[in-house]
Amino acid sequence: MCGIVGAVAQRNVVPILLEGLRRLEYRGYDSAGLVIINGGLKRVRSVGRVAGLEAACTAHQVHGNLGIAHTRWATHGVPSEANAHPHVSGSLAVVHNGIIENHEALRIRLKAAGFTFTSETDTEVIAHLVELYYRQTQDLLAATRAAVAELEGAYAIGIVCEDSPNRLICARKGSPLLVGLGIEENFIASDVSALLPVTQRVMYLEEGDVADIGLLAVSVVDAAGNPVDRSVHISELSADMAELGNYRHFMQKEIHEQPRALTDTLLTAVAQEHIQPEWFGFDAAEVLGKVNAVTFLACGTSYHAAKVATYWLEAIAGIPARAEIASEYRYRTSVPNPDALIVTISQSGETADTLAALNHAKALGQDKTLTICNVPESALTRASRLKFLTRAGPEIGVASTKAFTTQLAALCLLTLVLAKLRGRLSVEQEAAYLAELRSMPNKVQQVLALEPQVEAWSQRFANKHHALFLGRGVHYPIALEGALKLKEISYIHAEAYPAGELKHGPLALVDEDMPVITIAPNDQLIEKLKSNMQEVRARGGELYVFADGDVHIEESAFVHVIRLPGGSNGLLSPILHTVTLQMLSYHAALQKGTDVDKPRNLAKSVTVE
Ligand code: F6R
């Protein structure tokens, strides 16, 4: 979604802003713009890619030591130059992430006060409101504080003014924003990855903070106007982590990074001989020891991870578990259970629906909260009592891959911790599960070696309009994830069903034009799954089966089989089967020639409802 970068320096900041925007491109956007203060206020905006903005900056010879820049993902108003940020009022300019819910009332008031609107955006009201107070106070910080006090909704904003050539003001509530600290130069960004080429020292702003940023100093006041110190973090990320290297797409790179991402995520756990609750926080034993149920709240791919975990938790830890789509849970009337563990799962840690669902759960008196998240210091990690950081590294491709499998790895650990706390693991089982986890990265590496076979299959998919994914038990959510991956990057309509449901409806869709992708692990349901496959064949359907190495399935002209290395993979099986489906979607999308890393209409971090 939208991205913000700002800089105040003693050098030309235009290349810094453009590089920052390029590093935010993965979040999804449809227009971009910047304002530079250099004598006066110079604004450049363009619809489409950052490369277009860069060309326009070169053409207009824009340069200067202070500026703000933005990538916009349209919400209020179409993608157009007029709607692109920054928005200007008088001598100042504003970039904004989030949604201002009371923008209509403010617009009426500001129009009555004589302001002219030139865009359809909610953001333009912020620019005029700050300008209104700036005219009264001639103090940019005071004007910003007065303006944000009237905003309802979510915002991260950056402001520059031609009267203050060495000063950047920013504020946040509900949308992430951080300050990057350099040497006699400072920055702002909505995502640390935008600033990695210039600094790894960052200060995360808290809800309601307003910061005044100069060349040499940064001062922050909280929502009440009290000066506050916010701690400085050194980001573990490096600038080259977001480089493509030898890969054609970030999605492909991220699929292949999974052995490394899983190794990093499991590092602390597998180095130990025993399962430890402290993997989830220093007081995790106390919290997890008391819970009698688990409720997961998540969206999209992260929701699929949650669904997998419900199978593991009930079967291995013997604890009731349910997964809820965050955008549904936040609005439905539910029966609160104060002893349930509320687990949010999120790659970004900023998903608006998941955050709102967590706040809703807490408001219902459910305060035993854990987040499994890939971004330290994100809104979800800060709002949760316990946390587990997956160490996937930055995920640039919009379609989640390594974030999903590392979430599953974290959920394996949660299952084992709860199983141990509830006395469900013998010493032998504990050792066996830890050994399984240690083998995970290597087994994923072996599955990646199947890529040429999967690629060969993908050639048969490119001309299809629909596909059906089947799984049973814990592999049903993996089928859901496979279908989601295929539809989001190849635009082939895909649906997933538990295979036993076929005859209750979806079988009506099956004919020779419907590829049926089937996950066939060697588990207790395999014979039932084979019967479901017969139902497909009897209707002329063509089967593409990912099977464990020791599953016997007769291949034929219409039954194609790719075998995963080895026999049954127990706890790891859903993770290994996921990797094959990721490769299938990736190669199907390549065949179709879609924009794999930036599929249409989608954004990486969904920070609005
Ligand atoms: C699909 C995908 C999305 C996200 C969803 C939640 O490939 O990436 O479905 O999983 O938008 O995002 P996070 O995990 O950041 O909360």
mmCIF file of C-alpha atoms in Angstrom, residues 15-330:
data_model
loop_
_atom_site.group_PDB
_atom_site.id
_atom_site.type_symbol
_atom_site.label_atom_id
_atom_site.label_comp_id
_atom_site.label_asym_id
_atom_site.label_seq_id
_atom_site.Cartn_x
_atom_site.Cartn_y
_atom_site.Cartn_z
ATOM 1 C CA PRO A 15 18.251 10.236 -5.168
ATOM 2 C CA ILE A 16 17.636 9.164 -1.548
ATOM 3 C CA LEU A 17 13.894 9.719 -1.902
ATOM 4 C CA LEU A 18 13.685 7.931 -5.256
ATOM 5 C CA GLU A 19 15.708 4.947 -4.017
ATOM 6 C CA GLY A 20 13.492 4.841 -0.916
ATOM 7 C CA LEU A 21 10.363 4.806 -3.087
ATOM 8 C CA ARG A 22 11.855 2.056 -5.255
ATOM 9 C CA ARG A 23 12.382 -0.031 -2.123
ATOM 10 C CA LEU A 24 8.732 0.506 -1.203
ATOM 11 C CA GLU A 25 7.439 -0.433 -4.656
ATOM 12 C CA TYR A 26 6.761 -3.992 -3.495
ATOM 13 C CA ARG A 27 4.012 -2.709 -1.196
ATOM 14 C CA GLY A 28 1.855 -1.945 -4.256
ATOM 15 C CA TYR A 29 1.014 1.532 -5.608
ATOM 16 C CA ASP A 30 -0.360 3.247 -8.670
ATOM 17 C CA SER A 31 1.159 6.740 -8.577
ATOM 18 C CA ALA A 32 4.117 8.480 -6.994
ATOM 19 C CA GLY A 33 5.272 11.974 -6.176
ATOM 20 C CA LEU A 34 7.673 14.154 -4.245
ATOM 21 C CA VAL A 35 8.126 17.699 -3.021
ATOM 22 C CA ILE A 36 11.528 19.316 -2.644
ATOM 23 C CA ILE A 37 12.139 22.558 -0.757
ATOM 24 C CA ASN A 38 14.858 24.586 -2.434
ATOM 25 C CA GLY A 39 14.169 28.280 -2.341
ATOM 26 C CA GLY A 40 10.505 27.474 -2.971
ATOM 27 C CA LEU A 41 8.398 24.366 -3.091
ATOM 28 C CA LYS A 42 8.859 22.119 -6.133
ATOM 29 C CA ARG A 43 6.411 19.266 -6.685
ATOM 30 C CA VAL A 44 6.677 16.404 -9.199
ATOM 31 C CA ARG A 45 4.021 13.673 -9.506
ATOM 32 C CA SER A 46 3.295 10.905 -11.967
ATOM 33 C CA VAL A 47 0.892 8.023 -12.478
ATOM 34 C CA GLY A 48 2.517 4.600 -12.725
ATOM 35 C CA ARG A 49 5.980 3.463 -11.727
ATOM 36 C CA VAL A 50 8.675 5.263 -9.732
ATOM 37 C CA ALA A 51 10.818 5.105 -12.865
ATOM 38 C CA GLY A 52 8.368 7.591 -14.435
ATOM 39 C CA LEU A 53 8.726 9.925 -11.459
ATOM 40 C CA GLU A 54 12.490 9.681 -11.714
ATOM 41 C CA ALA A 55 12.373 10.650 -15.391
ATOM 42 C CA ALA A 56 10.145 13.623 -14.535
ATOM 43 C CA CYS A 57 12.549 14.734 -11.765
ATOM 44 C CA THR A 58 15.452 14.575 -14.202
ATOM 45 C CA ALA A 59 13.500 16.504 -16.824
ATOM 46 C CA HIS A 60 12.611 19.239 -14.308
ATOM 47 C CA GLN A 61 16.124 19.209 -12.774
ATOM 48 C CA VAL A 62 14.698 18.890 -9.280
ATOM 49 C CA HIS A 63 17.202 18.908 -6.430
ATOM 50 C CA GLY A 64 17.455 20.162 -2.875
ATOM 51 C CA ASN A 65 18.311 19.235 0.708
ATOM 52 C CA LEU A 66 14.808 18.728 2.104
ATOM 53 C CA GLY A 67 11.976 16.651 0.699
ATOM 54 C CA ILE A 68 9.134 14.212 1.141
ATOM 55 C CA ALA A 69 8.033 11.496 -1.263
ATOM 56 C CA HIS A 70 5.166 9.047 -1.560
ATOM 57 C CA THR A 71 3.829 6.042 -3.420
ATOM 58 C CA ARG A 72 0.023 6.014 -3.477
ATOM 59 C CA TRP A 73 -2.317 3.016 -3.627
ATOM 60 C CA ALA A 74 -5.646 4.565 -4.515
ATOM 61 C CA THR A 75 -8.450 4.480 -1.955
ATOM 62 C CA HIS A 76 -10.236 7.864 -2.123
ATOM 63 C CA GLY A 77 -10.128 8.907 -5.768
ATOM 64 C CA VAL A 78 -8.749 7.251 -8.891
ATOM 65 C CA PRO A 79 -5.016 6.886 -9.593
ATOM 66 C CA SER A 80 -4.218 10.249 -11.216
ATOM 67 C CA GLU A 81 -1.598 12.951 -11.013
ATOM 68 C CA ALA A 82 -4.052 15.259 -9.225
ATOM 69 C CA ASN A 83 -4.722 12.646 -6.549
ATOM 70 C CA ALA A 84 -1.058 11.656 -6.120
ATOM 71 C CA HIS A 85 0.761 12.915 -3.031
ATOM 72 C CA PRO A 86 2.275 15.234 -1.835
ATOM 73 C CA HIS A 87 -0.708 17.547 -1.424
ATOM 74 C CA VAL A 88 0.096 21.221 -1.150
ATOM 75 C CA SER A 89 -1.597 24.030 0.724
ATOM 76 C CA GLY A 90 -0.016 27.485 0.802
ATOM 77 C CA SER A 91 3.651 27.069 1.622
ATOM 78 C CA LEU A 92 3.514 23.488 2.889
ATOM 79 C CA ALA A 93 3.202 19.966 1.511
ATOM 80 C CA VAL A 94 1.938 16.733 3.060
ATOM 81 C CA VAL A 95 2.298 13.015 2.378
ATOM 82 C CA HIS A 96 -0.055 10.631 4.130
ATOM 83 C CA ASN A 97 -0.611 6.900 4.671
ATOM 84 C CA GLY A 98 -3.890 5.690 6.162
ATOM 85 C CA ILE A 99 -7.468 6.876 5.895
ATOM 86 C CA ILE A 100 -9.022 9.990 7.430
ATOM 87 C CA GLU A 101 -12.539 8.948 8.351
ATOM 88 C CA ASN A 102 -13.903 12.455 9.048
ATOM 89 C CA HIS A 103 -12.530 13.908 5.816
ATOM 90 C CA GLU A 104 -15.963 14.865 4.473
ATOM 91 C CA ALA A 105 -16.836 17.041 7.476
ATOM 92 C CA LEU A 106 -13.369 18.625 7.424
ATOM 93 C CA ARG A 107 -13.619 19.279 3.690
ATOM 94 C CA ILE A 108 -16.914 21.174 4.141
ATOM 95 C CA ARG A 109 -15.405 23.233 6.968
ATOM 96 C CA LEU A 110 -12.213 24.018 5.069
ATOM 97 C CA LYS A 111 -14.104 24.962 1.911
ATOM 98 C CA ALA A 112 -16.193 27.348 3.993
ATOM 99 C CA ALA A 113 -12.912 28.806 5.307
ATOM 100 C CA GLY A 114 -11.894 29.561 1.710
ATOM 101 C CA PHE A 115 -9.645 26.605 0.814
ATOM 102 C CA THR A 116 -9.858 25.225 -2.720
ATOM 103 C CA PHE A 117 -9.564 21.486 -3.220
ATOM 104 C CA THR A 118 -7.767 20.114 -6.255
ATOM 105 C CA SER A 119 -8.025 16.375 -5.564
ATOM 106 C CA GLU A 120 -10.570 13.770 -4.498
ATOM 107 C CA THR A 121 -8.356 12.483 -1.688
ATOM 108 C CA ASP A 122 -8.904 12.449 2.048
ATOM 109 C CA THR A 123 -5.275 13.555 2.427
ATOM 110 C CA GLU A 124 -5.827 17.015 1.013
ATOM 111 C CA VAL A 125 -7.834 17.969 4.110
ATOM 112 C CA ILE A 126 -4.706 17.393 6.213
ATOM 113 C CA ALA A 127 -2.683 19.821 4.090
ATOM 114 C CA HIS A 128 -5.335 22.551 4.362
ATOM 115 C CA LEU A 129 -5.948 21.939 8.053
ATOM 116 C CA VAL A 130 -2.239 22.271 8.890
ATOM 117 C CA GLU A 131 -2.072 25.379 6.689
ATOM 118 C CA LEU A 132 -5.098 26.841 8.509
ATOM 119 C CA TYR A 133 -3.365 26.507 11.864
ATOM 120 C CA TYR A 134 0.004 27.538 10.428
ATOM 121 C CA ARG A 135 -1.506 30.847 9.308
ATOM 122 C CA GLN A 136 -2.724 31.386 12.860
ATOM 123 C CA THR A 137 0.434 30.297 14.724
ATOM 124 C CA GLN A 138 3.326 30.596 12.256
ATOM 125 C CA ASP A 139 4.626 27.495 14.081
ATOM 126 C CA LEU A 140 4.744 24.317 11.966
ATOM 127 C CA LEU A 141 4.940 21.922 14.921
ATOM 128 C CA ALA A 142 2.066 23.599 16.767
ATOM 129 C CA ALA A 143 0.010 23.694 13.567
ATOM 130 C CA THR A 144 0.607 19.993 12.964
ATOM 131 C CA ARG A 145 -0.340 19.101 16.518
ATOM 132 C CA ALA A 146 -3.515 21.164 16.298
ATOM 133 C CA ALA A 147 -4.436 19.555 12.968
ATOM 134 C CA VAL A 148 -3.816 15.923 13.928
ATOM 135 C CA ALA A 149 -5.880 16.412 17.073
ATOM 136 C CA GLU A 150 -8.875 16.806 14.755
ATOM 137 C CA LEU A 151 -8.195 13.818 12.540
ATOM 138 C CA GLU A 152 -10.235 10.641 12.974
ATOM 139 C CA GLY A 153 -8.938 7.429 11.429
ATOM 140 C CA ALA A 154 -5.391 6.338 10.719
ATOM 141 C CA TYR A 155 -2.465 8.403 9.612
ATOM 142 C CA ALA A 156 1.274 8.519 9.151
ATOM 143 C CA ILE A 157 2.171 11.928 7.765
ATOM 144 C CA GLY A 158 5.236 13.840 6.701
ATOM 145 C CA ILE A 159 5.191 17.625 6.264
ATOM 146 C CA VAL A 160 7.640 20.134 4.809
ATOM 147 C CA CYS A 161 7.264 23.896 4.508
ATOM 148 C CA GLU A 162 9.144 26.364 2.341
ATOM 149 C CA ASP A 163 9.593 28.640 5.381
ATOM 150 C CA SER A 164 11.625 25.916 7.171
ATOM 151 C CA PRO A 165 14.265 24.617 4.738
ATOM 152 C CA ASN A 166 15.945 22.322 7.333
ATOM 153 C CA ARG A 167 12.927 20.886 9.044
ATOM 154 C CA LEU A 168 10.732 17.847 8.573
ATOM 155 C CA ILE A 169 7.643 17.300 10.725
ATOM 156 C CA CYS A 170 5.936 13.951 11.013
ATOM 157 C CA ALA A 171 3.182 12.303 13.022
ATOM 158 C CA ARG A 172 1.578 8.903 13.306
ATOM 159 C CA LYS A 173 -1.509 7.164 14.643
ATOM 160 C CA GLY A 174 -2.656 3.780 13.396
ATOM 161 C CA SER A 175 -0.163 3.650 10.495
ATOM 162 C CA PRO A 176 3.538 2.875 10.924
ATOM 163 C CA LEU A 177 6.220 5.561 10.699
ATOM 164 C CA LEU A 178 9.824 5.620 11.803
ATOM 165 C CA VAL A 179 12.659 8.112 11.952
ATOM 166 C CA GLY A 180 16.027 7.124 10.475
ATOM 167 C CA LEU A 181 19.058 8.663 12.137
ATOM 168 C CA GLY A 182 22.094 9.588 10.072
ATOM 169 C CA ILE A 183 25.147 11.728 10.701
ATOM 170 C CA GLU A 184 24.018 15.328 10.355
ATOM 171 C CA GLU A 185 21.105 14.109 8.260
ATOM 172 C CA ASN A 186 17.831 12.456 9.219
ATOM 173 C CA PHE A 187 15.010 10.647 7.494
ATOM 174 C CA ILE A 188 11.485 9.358 7.848
ATOM 175 C CA ALA A 189 9.873 6.296 6.287
ATOM 176 C CA SER A 190 6.845 4.080 6.635
ATOM 177 C CA ASP A 191 9.035 0.967 6.338
ATOM 178 C CA VAL A 192 12.665 0.558 7.387
ATOM 179 C CA SER A 193 13.577 -1.054 4.058
ATOM 180 C CA ALA A 194 13.238 2.371 2.383
ATOM 181 C CA LEU A 195 16.127 3.759 4.445
ATOM 182 C CA LEU A 196 18.594 0.877 4.496
ATOM 183 C CA PRO A 197 21.002 2.435 1.958
ATOM 184 C CA VAL A 198 21.362 5.506 4.214
ATOM 185 C CA THR A 199 20.981 4.222 7.770
ATOM 186 C CA GLN A 200 20.166 1.198 9.921
ATOM 187 C CA ARG A 201 19.616 3.315 13.077
ATOM 188 C CA VAL A 202 15.902 3.809 13.498
ATOM 189 C CA MET A 203 13.460 5.164 16.033
ATOM 190 C CA TYR A 204 9.903 3.803 15.844
ATOM 191 C CA LEU A 205 7.248 6.403 16.630
ATOM 192 C CA GLU A 206 4.453 5.452 18.998
ATOM 193 C CA GLU A 207 0.724 6.097 18.604
ATOM 194 C CA GLY A 208 0.001 9.831 18.707
ATOM 195 C CA ASP A 209 3.660 10.926 18.476
ATOM 196 C CA VAL A 210 4.634 14.065 16.574
ATOM 197 C CA ALA A 211 8.330 14.465 15.679
ATOM 198 C CA ASP A 212 10.314 17.547 14.745
ATOM 199 C CA ILE A 213 13.315 16.530 12.669
ATOM 200 C CA GLY A 214 16.272 18.711 11.855
ATOM 201 C CA LEU A 215 19.760 18.061 10.527
ATOM 202 C CA LEU A 216 21.262 17.580 13.962
ATOM 203 C CA ALA A 217 18.397 16.762 16.272
ATOM 204 C CA VAL A 218 15.140 14.877 16.479
ATOM 205 C CA SER A 219 12.599 15.726 19.156
ATOM 206 C CA VAL A 220 9.395 13.827 19.783
ATOM 207 C CA VAL A 221 6.269 14.757 21.709
ATOM 208 C CA ASP A 222 3.543 12.302 22.619
ATOM 209 C CA ALA A 223 -0.177 12.732 22.018
ATOM 210 C CA ALA A 224 -0.474 14.857 25.158
ATOM 211 C CA GLY A 225 2.352 17.124 24.003
ATOM 212 C CA ASN A 226 4.931 15.877 26.513
ATOM 213 C CA PRO A 227 8.522 15.525 25.251
ATOM 214 C CA VAL A 228 9.404 11.813 25.072
ATOM 215 C CA ASP A 229 12.480 9.700 24.274
ATOM 216 C CA ARG A 230 11.918 6.861 21.854
ATOM 217 C CA SER A 231 14.587 4.165 21.866
ATOM 218 C CA VAL A 232 16.942 3.750 18.938
ATOM 219 C CA HIS A 233 17.127 0.318 17.265
ATOM 220 C CA ILE A 234 19.738 -0.997 14.887
ATOM 221 C CA SER A 235 17.884 -2.804 12.118
ATOM 222 C CA GLU A 236 19.038 -6.356 11.443
ATOM 223 C CA LEU A 237 18.175 -5.870 7.790
ATOM 224 C CA SER A 238 20.764 -4.816 5.276
ATOM 225 C CA ALA A 239 20.353 -2.920 2.025
ATOM 226 C CA ASP A 240 21.246 -5.907 -0.168
ATOM 227 C CA MET A 241 18.575 -8.159 1.400
ATOM 228 C CA ALA A 242 16.084 -6.453 -0.877
ATOM 229 C CA GLU A 243 18.167 -7.017 -4.034
ATOM 230 C CA LEU A 244 17.112 -9.493 -6.703
ATOM 231 C CA GLY A 245 20.537 -11.067 -7.236
ATOM 232 C CA ASN A 246 20.509 -13.755 -9.915
ATOM 233 C CA TYR A 247 16.785 -14.394 -9.707
ATOM 234 C CA ARG A 248 14.216 -13.297 -12.239
ATOM 235 C CA HIS A 249 11.627 -12.293 -9.651
ATOM 236 C CA PHE A 250 11.545 -11.690 -5.919
ATOM 237 C CA MET A 251 8.942 -14.429 -5.606
ATOM 238 C CA GLN A 252 11.342 -16.942 -7.124
ATOM 239 C CA LYS A 253 14.166 -15.693 -4.892
ATOM 240 C CA GLU A 254 11.951 -15.923 -1.831
ATOM 241 C CA ILE A 255 10.805 -19.456 -2.672
ATOM 242 C CA HIS A 256 14.449 -20.479 -2.880
ATOM 243 C CA GLU A 257 15.386 -18.626 0.290
ATOM 244 C CA GLN A 258 13.112 -20.864 2.362
ATOM 245 C CA PRO A 259 15.800 -23.254 3.661
ATOM 246 C CA ARG A 260 17.729 -20.239 4.970
ATOM 247 C CA ALA A 261 14.598 -18.517 6.311
ATOM 248 C CA LEU A 262 13.523 -21.694 8.130
ATOM 249 C CA THR A 263 17.018 -22.220 9.547
ATOM 250 C CA ASP A 264 17.033 -18.671 10.934
ATOM 251 C CA THR A 265 13.495 -18.954 12.304
ATOM 252 C CA LEU A 266 14.216 -22.237 14.089
ATOM 253 C CA LEU A 267 17.784 -21.375 15.132
ATOM 254 C CA THR A 268 17.220 -20.814 18.844
ATOM 255 C CA ALA A 269 14.792 -23.697 19.193
ATOM 256 C CA VAL A 270 16.728 -26.450 17.466
ATOM 257 C CA ALA A 271 19.974 -25.552 19.232
ATOM 258 C CA GLN A 272 18.345 -26.745 22.452
ATOM 259 C CA GLU A 273 17.700 -30.231 23.728
ATOM 260 C CA HIS A 274 14.304 -29.433 25.187
ATOM 261 C CA ILE A 275 11.203 -27.564 24.149
ATOM 262 C CA GLN A 276 11.082 -24.185 25.927
ATOM 263 C CA PRO A 277 8.059 -21.887 26.412
ATOM 264 C CA GLU A 278 10.500 -18.953 26.594
ATOM 265 C CA TRP A 279 10.820 -19.106 22.794
ATOM 266 C CA PHE A 280 7.630 -17.016 22.915
ATOM 267 C CA GLY A 281 8.732 -14.497 25.568
ATOM 268 C CA PHE A 282 10.231 -14.489 29.027
ATOM 269 C CA ASP A 283 6.876 -14.941 30.831
ATOM 270 C CA ALA A 284 5.428 -17.302 28.211
ATOM 271 C CA ALA A 285 5.368 -20.316 30.544
ATOM 272 C CA GLU A 286 3.057 -18.433 32.884
ATOM 273 C CA VAL A 287 0.705 -17.276 30.102
ATOM 274 C CA LEU A 288 0.697 -20.445 27.999
ATOM 275 C CA GLY A 289 0.422 -22.672 31.064
ATOM 276 C CA LYS A 290 -2.969 -21.174 31.883
ATOM 277 C CA VAL A 291 -4.727 -21.187 28.513
ATOM 278 C CA ASN A 292 -7.533 -23.650 27.760
ATOM 279 C CA ALA A 293 -8.076 -22.847 24.072
ATOM 280 C CA VAL A 294 -6.437 -21.059 21.157
ATOM 281 C CA THR A 295 -8.081 -18.547 18.821
ATOM 282 C CA PHE A 296 -6.130 -17.458 15.758
ATOM 283 C CA LEU A 297 -6.855 -14.144 14.040
ATOM 284 C CA ALA A 298 -5.314 -13.501 10.626
ATOM 285 C CA CYS A 299 -5.962 -12.685 6.965
ATOM 286 C CA GLY A 300 -5.143 -14.333 3.634
ATOM 287 C CA THR A 301 -2.112 -16.553 3.603
ATOM 288 C CA SER A 302 -1.517 -15.954 7.311
ATOM 289 C CA TYR A 303 -5.041 -17.260 7.935
ATOM 290 C CA HIS A 304 -4.119 -20.439 6.083
ATOM 291 C CA ALA A 305 -1.143 -20.860 8.421
ATOM 292 C CA ALA A 306 -3.567 -20.475 11.320
ATOM 293 C CA LYS A 307 -5.847 -23.161 9.880
ATOM 294 C CA VAL A 308 -2.950 -25.611 9.609
ATOM 295 C CA ALA A 309 -2.103 -24.919 13.249
ATOM 296 C CA THR A 310 -5.627 -25.747 14.426
ATOM 297 C CA TYR A 311 -5.115 -29.311 13.170
ATOM 298 C CA TRP A 312 -1.725 -29.600 14.900
ATOM 299 C CA LEU A 313 -2.896 -28.103 18.185
ATOM 300 C CA GLU A 314 -5.918 -30.339 18.573
ATOM 301 C CA ALA A 315 -4.093 -33.503 17.468
ATOM 302 C CA ILE A 316 -0.750 -33.015 19.224
ATOM 303 C CA ALA A 317 -1.386 -30.623 22.123
ATOM 304 C CA GLY A 318 -4.990 -31.672 22.759
ATOM 305 C CA ILE A 319 -6.177 -28.092 23.068
ATOM 306 C CA PRO A 320 -9.279 -26.700 21.313
ATOM 307 C CA ALA A 321 -8.215 -24.359 18.545
ATOM 308 C CA ARG A 322 -10.021 -22.283 15.947
ATOM 309 C CA ALA A 323 -8.935 -19.920 13.208
ATOM 310 C CA GLU A 324 -10.923 -16.791 12.400
ATOM 311 C CA ILE A 325 -10.620 -14.430 9.462
ATOM 312 C CA ALA A 326 -9.733 -11.168 11.199
ATOM 313 C CA SER A 327 -12.094 -8.971 9.172
ATOM 314 C CA GLU A 328 -15.015 -11.224 10.154
ATOM 315 C CA TYR A 329 -14.086 -11.661 13.806
ATOM 316 C CA ARG A 330 -13.741 -7.938 14.471
#
